[in-house]
Amino acid sequence: MIEQALLKVEDLAVHYGDYVACEQINFELFPGEVLGVVGESGSGKTSLLKALSTQLTPDAGRVEYFSDIKGLLDLYELPESQRRQLTRSEWGVVHQSPRDGLRLNVSAGANIGERLMENGERNYGSIRQQAETWLENVEIDIDRIDDMPTTFSGGMQQRLQIARNLVTHPKLIFMDEPTGGLDVSVQARLLDLLKKLVSQYNLSVIIVTHDLAVARLLAHRLMVMQRGRVVETGLTDQVLDDPQHPYTQLLVSSVLQP
Amino acid sequence: MSDPDYNFAYLDEQTKRMIRRSLLKAVAIPGYQVPFGSREMPMPYGWGTGGIQLTASLIGLDDTLKVIDQGSDDTTNAVSIRKFFRRTTGVATTEKTTEATLIQTRHRIPETPLQKGQILIYQVPIPDPLSFLEPRETEARKMHALSEYGIMHTKLYEDIAHYGAILHTYDYPVMVNDRYVMRPSPIPKFDNPKMDNMHALQVFGAGREKRIYAVPPYTKVKSLDFEDHPFEVQRWENSCALCGADNTFLDEIVVDDHGERLFACADSDYCQTRQAEQGGQR
């Protein structure tokens, strides 16, 4: 039996005017799989992620998503209302800067509760209780539930962002440089947490990063991008330990060894 | 007699027609904010220019106009607007809620239940319930279009989390006809239940923000709340010191230099009518 792919991408392209951000992107993502997208700045990683997570309409290609509830969906054929419904129930997006992903003028509890309320939850007690559970899951002190996210440290904000996304038990998470701007010990703790949550909730993740160490730790499979195209794909260890494409070789050899 | 130097009700006929067209659309889609070409009026924004433009486009020779400000017929805003329409239209004005066909209001709904055929015209400062919550206007419109209102509850959630109860006391958001979330203008939430299934037509005008919206008669209007923190109106320990009513919205008035206070109905017509009835009985 062949397992049903969660996400199937065919010939996806994003252009900004004449400029090609990414094109001829083809891949499949399976349930529980973590796919890393690596490459230097400007290689089209973030444009690709935005086109997949419906933050940006692609100029060509198809993206199919298999929903447990609704079956196979062609994302850009769907009415916008359903696409947005999908993004706030079955999907999650973790932004590089927590300021883009959090609502800074409401408390941590409300940040976590927002998605529940968007999905029709109208019981304060239940929202509160789920917010507490998720604060605990991401290792934030429950006493901080009524504090504003602006009073949180960078690492805490990032964990709050993750909690806010996972509270509706999504199946697919998009992450854009989730460890960007964090110092190494905080990074390590966040990566640990992500690894735990991914296996605990059987999450599928597409993670964009330029940090090969992050990719090696989290990703099962890697996609290397250069100038908008995928130049190499394979299992993470395979790609990193035995790079075939000259660009990947350059990328791997550029990592500083302490 | 109306002032011959002005067109009937100040605005020119084309403008009134334009406003009526927007109004028809607003009535057809309860709670939806219809953009309209708001005009400069001979008074500053914030004095009720939206409400006045609506009144001007609705008023006819056989109408009777009542204007209230915070429930009262005799405050500056109410007196000036009443005078403005007496001068530009010459139509009859009244302070009696029951005699009026048009009631322009700032921040109250009269205590006397409104009847079929009456029109209540609200002055609105900020029409969109999503402003301050969603900074992007384009996104806010999309949220209205797709009925995505989860964010409205984060505000209520915050109140309960910080203070143990919903502290919003005025301009309390409502769901109209199970479709659009609407700002009822800064009326006290005490008045919110009166909007539900009202016999009269309710129209809302925001002059500066250039929006019109409406609630047709007999339309469901529900205040937002949580299952375990249901919507409640404010209550007073006192009853009105002048008419003795215990079910009205009361103003707290300081009466001397020693901090003595008196509570009286905010709705002056309702209070005076009750006083007259009681005087008659004595």
XYZ file of C-alpha atoms in Angstrom:
540
model
C 0.000 0.000 0.000
C 1.297 3.410 -0.942
C 0.759 6.058 1.664
C -1.210 9.146 0.614
C 1.028 12.229 0.322
C -0.052 15.091 2.572
C 1.219 17.757 0.217
C 1.983 17.418 -3.456
C 3.680 20.232 -5.348
C 3.865 20.307 -9.142
C 5.847 22.786 -11.250
C 5.384 25.603 -8.786
C 6.751 29.005 -9.791
C 6.816 32.449 -8.205
C 7.809 35.506 -10.218
C 8.232 39.092 -9.133
C 7.773 40.815 -12.466
C 10.598 39.499 -14.658
C 12.500 38.231 -11.680
C 12.154 34.517 -11.011
C 11.975 33.824 -7.285
C 11.543 30.081 -7.718
C 10.390 27.745 -10.466
C 9.971 24.114 -11.439
C 9.506 23.051 -7.850
C 8.230 19.485 -7.544
C 8.018 17.434 -4.378
C 5.778 15.406 -2.117
C 5.529 15.546 1.640
C 4.254 12.586 3.641
C 2.532 12.534 7.043
C 5.006 12.838 9.908
C 7.821 13.924 7.644
C 10.078 16.927 8.214
C 11.384 18.502 5.029
C 14.216 21.013 5.254
C 14.683 23.659 2.578
C 18.217 25.054 2.619
C 20.087 27.537 0.493
C 21.678 30.959 0.720
C 19.794 34.230 1.090
C 17.874 35.094 -2.060
C 17.674 31.515 -3.293
C 13.859 31.556 -3.178
C 13.309 29.567 0.025
C 10.955 32.023 1.654
C 9.037 32.732 -1.567
C 8.508 28.998 -1.914
C 7.283 28.705 1.659
C 4.910 31.616 1.208
C 3.502 30.134 -1.978
C 2.936 26.815 -0.209
C 1.329 28.335 2.855
C -1.011 30.564 0.791
C 0.589 33.802 1.915
C 1.498 34.455 -1.716
C -0.287 33.312 -4.870
C 2.098 31.378 -7.128
C 2.347 32.276 -10.815
C 2.272 28.707 -12.042
C 1.914 25.165 -10.821
C -0.324 23.203 -8.493
C -0.324 22.526 -4.781
C -2.479 19.643 -3.569
C -3.203 18.996 0.068
C -4.816 15.872 1.459
C -7.185 16.685 4.291
C -8.459 13.928 6.586
C -11.794 15.668 6.735
C -12.230 17.099 3.265
C -10.163 14.768 1.094
C -7.823 15.874 -1.675
C -7.837 19.648 -2.188
C -6.239 21.709 -4.934
C -5.207 24.725 -2.873
C -5.450 27.418 -5.469
C -8.691 26.065 -6.902
C -10.327 26.285 -3.478
C -12.517 29.258 -2.609
C -10.567 31.724 -0.503
C -12.822 31.233 2.513
C -12.008 27.503 2.630
C -8.319 28.123 2.048
C -8.224 30.496 4.991
C -10.258 28.075 7.077
C -7.658 25.420 6.321
C -4.739 27.636 7.298
C -6.184 28.330 10.710
C -7.290 24.802 11.554
C -5.169 22.112 9.904
C -2.088 24.244 9.263
C 0.264 26.416 11.209
C 2.827 29.024 10.209
C 5.760 29.890 12.450
C 7.365 33.126 11.313
C 11.006 34.015 11.633
C 10.183 37.066 13.718
C 7.648 36.373 16.477
C 6.415 39.905 15.905
C 4.920 38.773 12.602
C 3.279 35.715 14.095
C 2.031 37.002 17.439
C -0.586 39.537 18.340
C 1.480 41.813 20.531
C -1.302 43.866 22.098
C -3.076 40.941 23.764
C -1.859 38.582 26.479
C -0.150 35.233 25.951
C -3.378 33.426 26.833
C -5.358 35.343 24.236
C -2.646 34.657 21.669
C -3.052 30.938 22.188
C -6.835 31.171 22.460
C -7.274 33.203 19.287
C -7.224 30.239 16.929
C -9.696 28.384 19.119
C -12.027 31.363 19.056
C -11.573 31.683 15.296
C -12.708 28.093 15.009
C -15.863 28.775 16.988
C -14.867 27.980 20.597
C -17.043 30.156 22.827
C -16.362 28.771 26.285
C -13.966 30.937 28.271
C -13.101 28.230 30.797
C -12.186 25.746 28.094
C -10.097 28.284 26.150
C -8.268 29.209 29.327
C -7.593 25.607 30.194
C -6.228 24.797 26.731
C -4.035 27.902 26.843
C -2.565 26.681 30.135
C -1.927 23.213 28.736
C -0.107 24.637 25.746
C 1.976 27.041 27.773
C 3.086 24.002 29.725
C 3.777 22.048 26.535
C 6.146 24.721 25.296
C 7.766 25.135 28.716
C 6.475 28.599 29.575
C 5.537 29.247 33.204
C 1.728 29.222 33.595
C 1.947 32.344 35.774
C 2.854 34.263 32.637
C -0.509 33.514 30.965
C -1.851 37.047 31.407
C 1.395 38.796 30.526
C 1.912 40.572 27.232
C 4.202 38.820 24.736
C 6.275 42.002 24.568
C 7.495 41.229 28.089
C 8.768 37.809 26.937
C 12.313 37.017 25.858
C 12.997 36.166 22.213
C 13.061 32.437 22.869
C 9.832 32.561 24.856
C 8.112 34.565 22.134
C 9.145 31.941 19.606
C 7.797 29.148 21.823
C 4.567 31.094 22.347
C 4.248 31.361 18.588
C 4.578 27.597 18.328
C 1.962 27.043 21.048
C -0.414 29.443 19.320
C -0.128 27.410 16.128
C -0.337 23.953 17.648
C -3.362 24.545 19.860
C -5.793 23.446 17.133
C -3.752 20.273 16.490
C -2.707 21.081 12.931
C -1.169 18.417 10.730
C 1.172 20.590 8.706
C 3.467 23.326 9.986
C 5.455 25.804 7.916
C 8.481 27.294 9.609
C 10.632 30.103 8.281
C 13.976 30.254 10.119
C 12.411 29.517 13.523
C 15.783 29.815 15.269
C 16.877 33.028 13.573
C 18.088 35.678 15.985
C 18.309 33.376 19.004
C 21.544 32.625 20.817
C 22.874 29.075 20.575
C 21.733 27.710 23.936
C 18.211 29.046 23.415
C 18.328 27.633 19.877
C 19.264 24.231 21.225
C 16.365 24.270 23.675
C 13.919 25.323 20.977
C 15.153 22.621 18.624
C 14.775 20.033 21.381
C 11.225 21.166 21.973
C 10.386 21.123 18.264
C 11.764 17.618 17.909
C 9.655 16.466 20.831
C 6.449 18.073 19.535
C 6.980 16.781 16.010
C 7.130 13.176 17.187
C 4.464 13.584 19.865
C 1.830 15.034 17.509
C 3.050 13.326 14.328
C 3.476 16.701 12.649
C 4.558 17.199 9.081
C 6.859 20.167 8.820
C 8.409 22.198 6.034
C 11.237 24.143 7.579
C 13.187 26.820 5.755
C 16.634 27.515 7.142
C 20.100 28.574 6.098
C 21.539 26.888 9.171
C 22.719 23.399 8.185
C 22.999 22.351 11.831
C 19.301 23.068 12.344
C 18.513 21.161 9.183
C 20.578 18.162 10.279
C 18.923 18.055 13.682
C 15.286 18.380 12.565
C 14.866 17.421 8.929
C 14.418 13.917 7.586
C 14.863 15.060 4.031
C 16.567 18.069 2.475
C 15.942 20.191 -0.566
C 18.845 22.430 -1.592
C 17.897 25.567 -3.509
C 20.011 27.864 -5.612
C 18.752 30.805 -7.696
C 15.133 29.693 -7.434
C 15.672 26.064 -8.420
C 16.080 22.854 -6.504
C 19.596 21.595 -7.224
C 19.704 18.577 -4.949
C 17.329 16.532 -2.819
C 17.813 13.520 -0.607
C 17.953 12.209 2.921
C 19.498 14.778 5.232
C 22.572 12.778 6.188
C 23.121 11.762 2.591
C 22.990 15.324 1.316
C 25.144 16.755 4.061
C 27.742 13.965 4.215
C 28.000 13.214 0.534
C 26.928 16.323 -1.408
C 26.767 15.777 -5.180
C 25.992 19.176 -6.631
C 28.851 21.731 -6.628
C 26.680 24.295 -4.866
C 25.770 21.871 -2.084
C 29.436 20.989 -1.715
C 30.234 24.683 -1.366
C 27.403 25.117 1.162
C 28.549 22.181 3.291
C 32.201 23.190 3.202
C 31.334 26.769 4.209
C 30.136 25.743 7.655
C 32.534 26.897 10.348
C 33.793 24.197 12.659
C 34.337 25.477 16.175
C -41.156 78.013 7.380
C -37.846 76.854 6.014
C -35.049 79.216 5.085
C -35.457 79.933 1.310
C -31.685 80.313 0.877
C -31.152 76.602 1.413
C -32.401 73.548 -0.439
C -34.849 71.481 1.589
C -32.816 69.804 4.397
C -29.604 71.577 3.350
C -28.218 68.888 1.006
C -28.897 69.030 -2.726
C -31.290 66.512 -4.229
C -28.599 64.445 -5.995
C -26.672 63.992 -2.783
C -29.789 62.919 -0.908
C -30.554 60.444 -3.676
C -27.012 59.043 -3.467
C -27.338 58.610 0.283
C -30.741 56.921 -0.061
C -29.278 54.457 -2.566
C -26.529 53.531 -0.088
C -29.156 53.296 2.605
C -31.258 50.857 0.565
C -28.218 48.653 0.159
C -27.491 48.897 3.886
C -31.041 47.839 4.757
C -30.821 44.953 2.291
C -27.632 43.641 3.939
C -28.173 44.077 7.687
C -24.982 45.119 9.481
C -22.880 45.560 6.337
C -20.990 48.851 6.101
C -21.829 50.589 2.827
C -19.383 53.284 1.674
C -20.979 56.573 0.645
C -19.825 59.959 -0.596
C -19.995 61.799 2.703
C -20.303 65.587 2.290
C -18.844 68.467 4.215
C -21.512 69.692 6.597
C -21.627 73.124 8.225
C -20.269 71.697 11.492
C -17.180 69.767 12.523
C -16.773 66.017 12.247
C -17.650 64.412 15.533
C -20.797 66.518 15.907
C -22.942 63.984 14.137
C -22.336 64.763 10.466
C -23.098 61.144 9.490
C -26.402 61.109 11.343
C -27.347 64.539 9.996
C -26.752 63.488 6.390
C -28.980 60.461 6.942
C -31.687 62.568 8.561
C -31.440 65.101 5.709
C -31.926 62.419 3.087
C -34.794 60.720 4.947
C -36.804 63.689 6.186
C -39.990 64.796 4.393
C -42.530 67.558 4.944
C -44.892 65.352 6.955
C -42.214 64.013 9.301
C -41.813 64.880 12.964
C -38.217 65.038 14.155
C -36.806 64.328 17.589
C -33.115 64.751 18.385
C -31.476 63.404 21.511
C -27.953 63.577 22.866
C -27.102 61.051 25.607
C -30.852 60.509 25.948
C -31.597 64.156 26.579
C -33.513 66.563 24.313
C -32.052 69.729 25.806
C -28.279 69.419 25.513
C -26.247 71.541 23.086
C -25.817 68.933 20.383
C -29.508 67.999 20.340
C -30.706 71.601 20.437
C -28.392 72.692 17.615
C -29.259 69.832 15.301
C -32.986 70.288 15.943
C -32.628 73.987 15.169
C -30.635 73.211 12.021
C -33.419 71.051 10.620
C -36.180 73.437 11.709
C -34.412 76.166 9.771
C -33.609 74.159 6.638
C -36.841 72.137 6.398
C -39.495 73.805 8.517
C -40.795 70.353 9.618
C -42.329 69.820 13.030
C -40.020 68.856 15.877
C -40.927 67.202 19.131
C -39.422 65.970 22.349
C -41.959 63.161 22.685
C -40.602 59.780 21.598
C -44.096 58.540 20.753
C -44.869 61.466 18.431
C -41.647 61.366 16.410
C -41.306 59.658 13.053
C -37.544 60.286 12.849
C -35.305 60.187 15.913
C -31.697 61.195 15.514
C -29.663 60.020 18.474
C -26.238 60.378 19.920
C -25.326 57.531 22.289
C -28.755 56.348 23.506
C -31.872 54.452 22.513
C -35.025 55.982 24.037
C -36.490 54.097 26.997
C -39.981 54.172 25.465
C -40.160 51.192 23.088
C -40.096 52.336 19.466
C -42.941 51.508 17.114
C -43.343 50.267 13.584
C -42.816 53.121 11.114
C -40.371 55.058 13.257
C -36.739 55.419 12.177
C -33.863 55.673 14.654
C -30.787 57.430 13.230
C -27.486 56.923 15.056
C -24.434 59.153 14.859
C -21.373 56.950 14.561
C -17.761 57.957 15.215
C -16.017 54.677 14.290
C -18.055 52.228 12.231
C -15.779 49.206 11.941
C -15.705 46.827 14.929
C -12.420 45.420 13.643
C -10.511 48.690 13.725
C -7.848 48.735 16.472
C -7.855 44.921 16.339
C -6.859 44.469 12.702
C -4.693 47.363 11.485
C -5.039 46.578 7.765
C -8.245 47.888 6.199
C -7.986 45.426 3.291
C -7.682 42.515 5.692
C -10.547 43.830 7.851
C -12.845 43.945 4.821
C -11.873 40.403 3.908
C -12.630 39.277 7.442
C -16.094 40.841 7.214
C -16.645 39.276 3.805
C -15.729 35.813 5.070
C -17.364 36.304 8.469
C -14.095 35.640 10.318
C -14.789 37.161 13.689
C -12.752 35.058 16.138
C -10.554 38.039 16.866
C -13.508 39.952 18.363
C -13.562 37.492 21.221
C -9.878 37.987 22.073
C -10.851 41.455 23.308
C -13.554 40.005 25.547
C -11.161 37.247 26.633
C -8.643 39.878 27.723
C -11.241 41.631 29.880
C -12.164 38.425 31.693
C -8.530 37.336 32.081
C -7.463 40.651 33.607
C -10.577 41.788 35.464
C -12.752 38.688 35.882
C -15.636 40.090 33.840
C -16.293 41.778 30.502
C -15.780 45.455 31.238
C -16.890 46.849 27.905
C -19.735 49.165 28.873
C -20.483 51.040 25.669
C -20.164 50.459 21.923
C -20.458 46.779 22.753
C -20.095 44.686 19.560
C -23.151 42.829 18.282
C -23.785 40.122 15.702
C -26.496 41.208 13.290
C -28.716 38.615 11.616
C -26.097 35.901 12.364
C -23.832 37.381 9.695
C -22.061 40.702 10.305
C -20.454 41.930 13.504
C -21.444 45.559 13.982
C -20.526 48.468 16.231
C -23.736 49.888 17.637
C -22.113 53.373 18.052
C -21.237 54.411 21.609
C -24.594 53.560 23.183
C -24.290 52.002 26.657
C -24.501 48.221 26.523
C -27.638 48.726 28.619
C -29.356 49.611 25.326
C -28.063 46.627 23.340
C -31.023 44.327 24.114
C -33.391 46.996 22.752
C -31.822 46.607 19.294
C -32.875 42.991 19.041
C -36.090 42.552 17.044
C -36.864 46.258 17.283
C -40.091 47.362 15.574
C -38.395 50.469 14.182
C -35.763 50.764 11.450
C -32.282 51.566 12.756
C -29.813 53.354 10.503
C -26.239 54.354 11.297
C -24.181 57.102 9.671
C -20.455 57.776 10.072
C -19.643 61.070 8.328
C -15.881 61.171 8.702
C -15.422 57.474 7.964
C -17.959 57.631 5.109
C -19.957 54.539 6.004
C -23.659 53.768 6.347
C -25.123 50.642 7.873
C -28.549 49.570 9.041
C -30.598 47.093 11.021
C -34.036 46.555 9.461
C -37.069 46.114 11.756
C -37.491 42.707 13.387
C -33.856 41.661 12.895
C -31.891 39.504 15.293
C -29.168 41.457 17.091
C -27.043 39.489 19.535
C -24.326 40.887 21.795
C -21.088 38.894 21.638
C -20.232 36.858 24.735
C -18.886 33.564 26.049
C -21.032 30.584 27.051
C -19.723 30.758 30.605
C -19.615 34.582 30.745
C -22.943 35.610 29.209
C -23.746 39.180 28.184
C -25.112 41.329 31.014
C -26.302 44.923 31.195
C -25.317 47.303 33.958
C -27.554 47.642 37.035
C -27.953 50.416 39.586
C -28.681 50.184 43.279
C -30.683 53.403 43.070
C -33.830 54.221 41.188
C -34.418 57.563 39.474
C -34.637 60.376 42.056
C -37.086 62.321 39.886
C -39.538 59.740 38.561
C -38.718 56.657 40.607
C -38.074 54.388 37.611
C -35.924 51.365 38.493
C -35.442 49.928 35.017
C -33.833 52.818 33.137
C -30.307 53.985 32.368
C -29.346 56.445 35.123
C -27.006 59.438 35.017
C -25.030 60.189 38.143
C -25.192 63.914 38.863
C -23.122 65.730 41.518
C -25.505 68.234 43.095
C -23.397 70.252 45.543
C -19.855 70.957 46.700
C -19.980 68.223 49.324
C -20.128 65.369 46.820
C -23.851 64.747 47.214
C -25.041 62.676 44.301
C -28.316 62.181 42.581
C -29.270 59.492 40.082
C -31.741 60.421 37.371
C -32.969 58.938 34.091
C -30.729 59.838 31.158
C -33.803 59.869 28.906
C -35.343 63.264 29.713
C -38.582 62.713 27.781
C -39.258 59.368 29.481
C -38.547 60.833 32.908
C -40.725 63.914 32.391
C -43.595 61.853 31.007
C -43.491 59.649 34.100
C -43.325 62.679 36.392
C -46.332 64.216 34.660
C -48.315 60.977 35.041
C -47.453 60.777 38.719
C -48.336 64.472 39.224
C -51.708 63.817 37.627
C -52.367 60.932 40.001
C -51.624 62.999 43.070
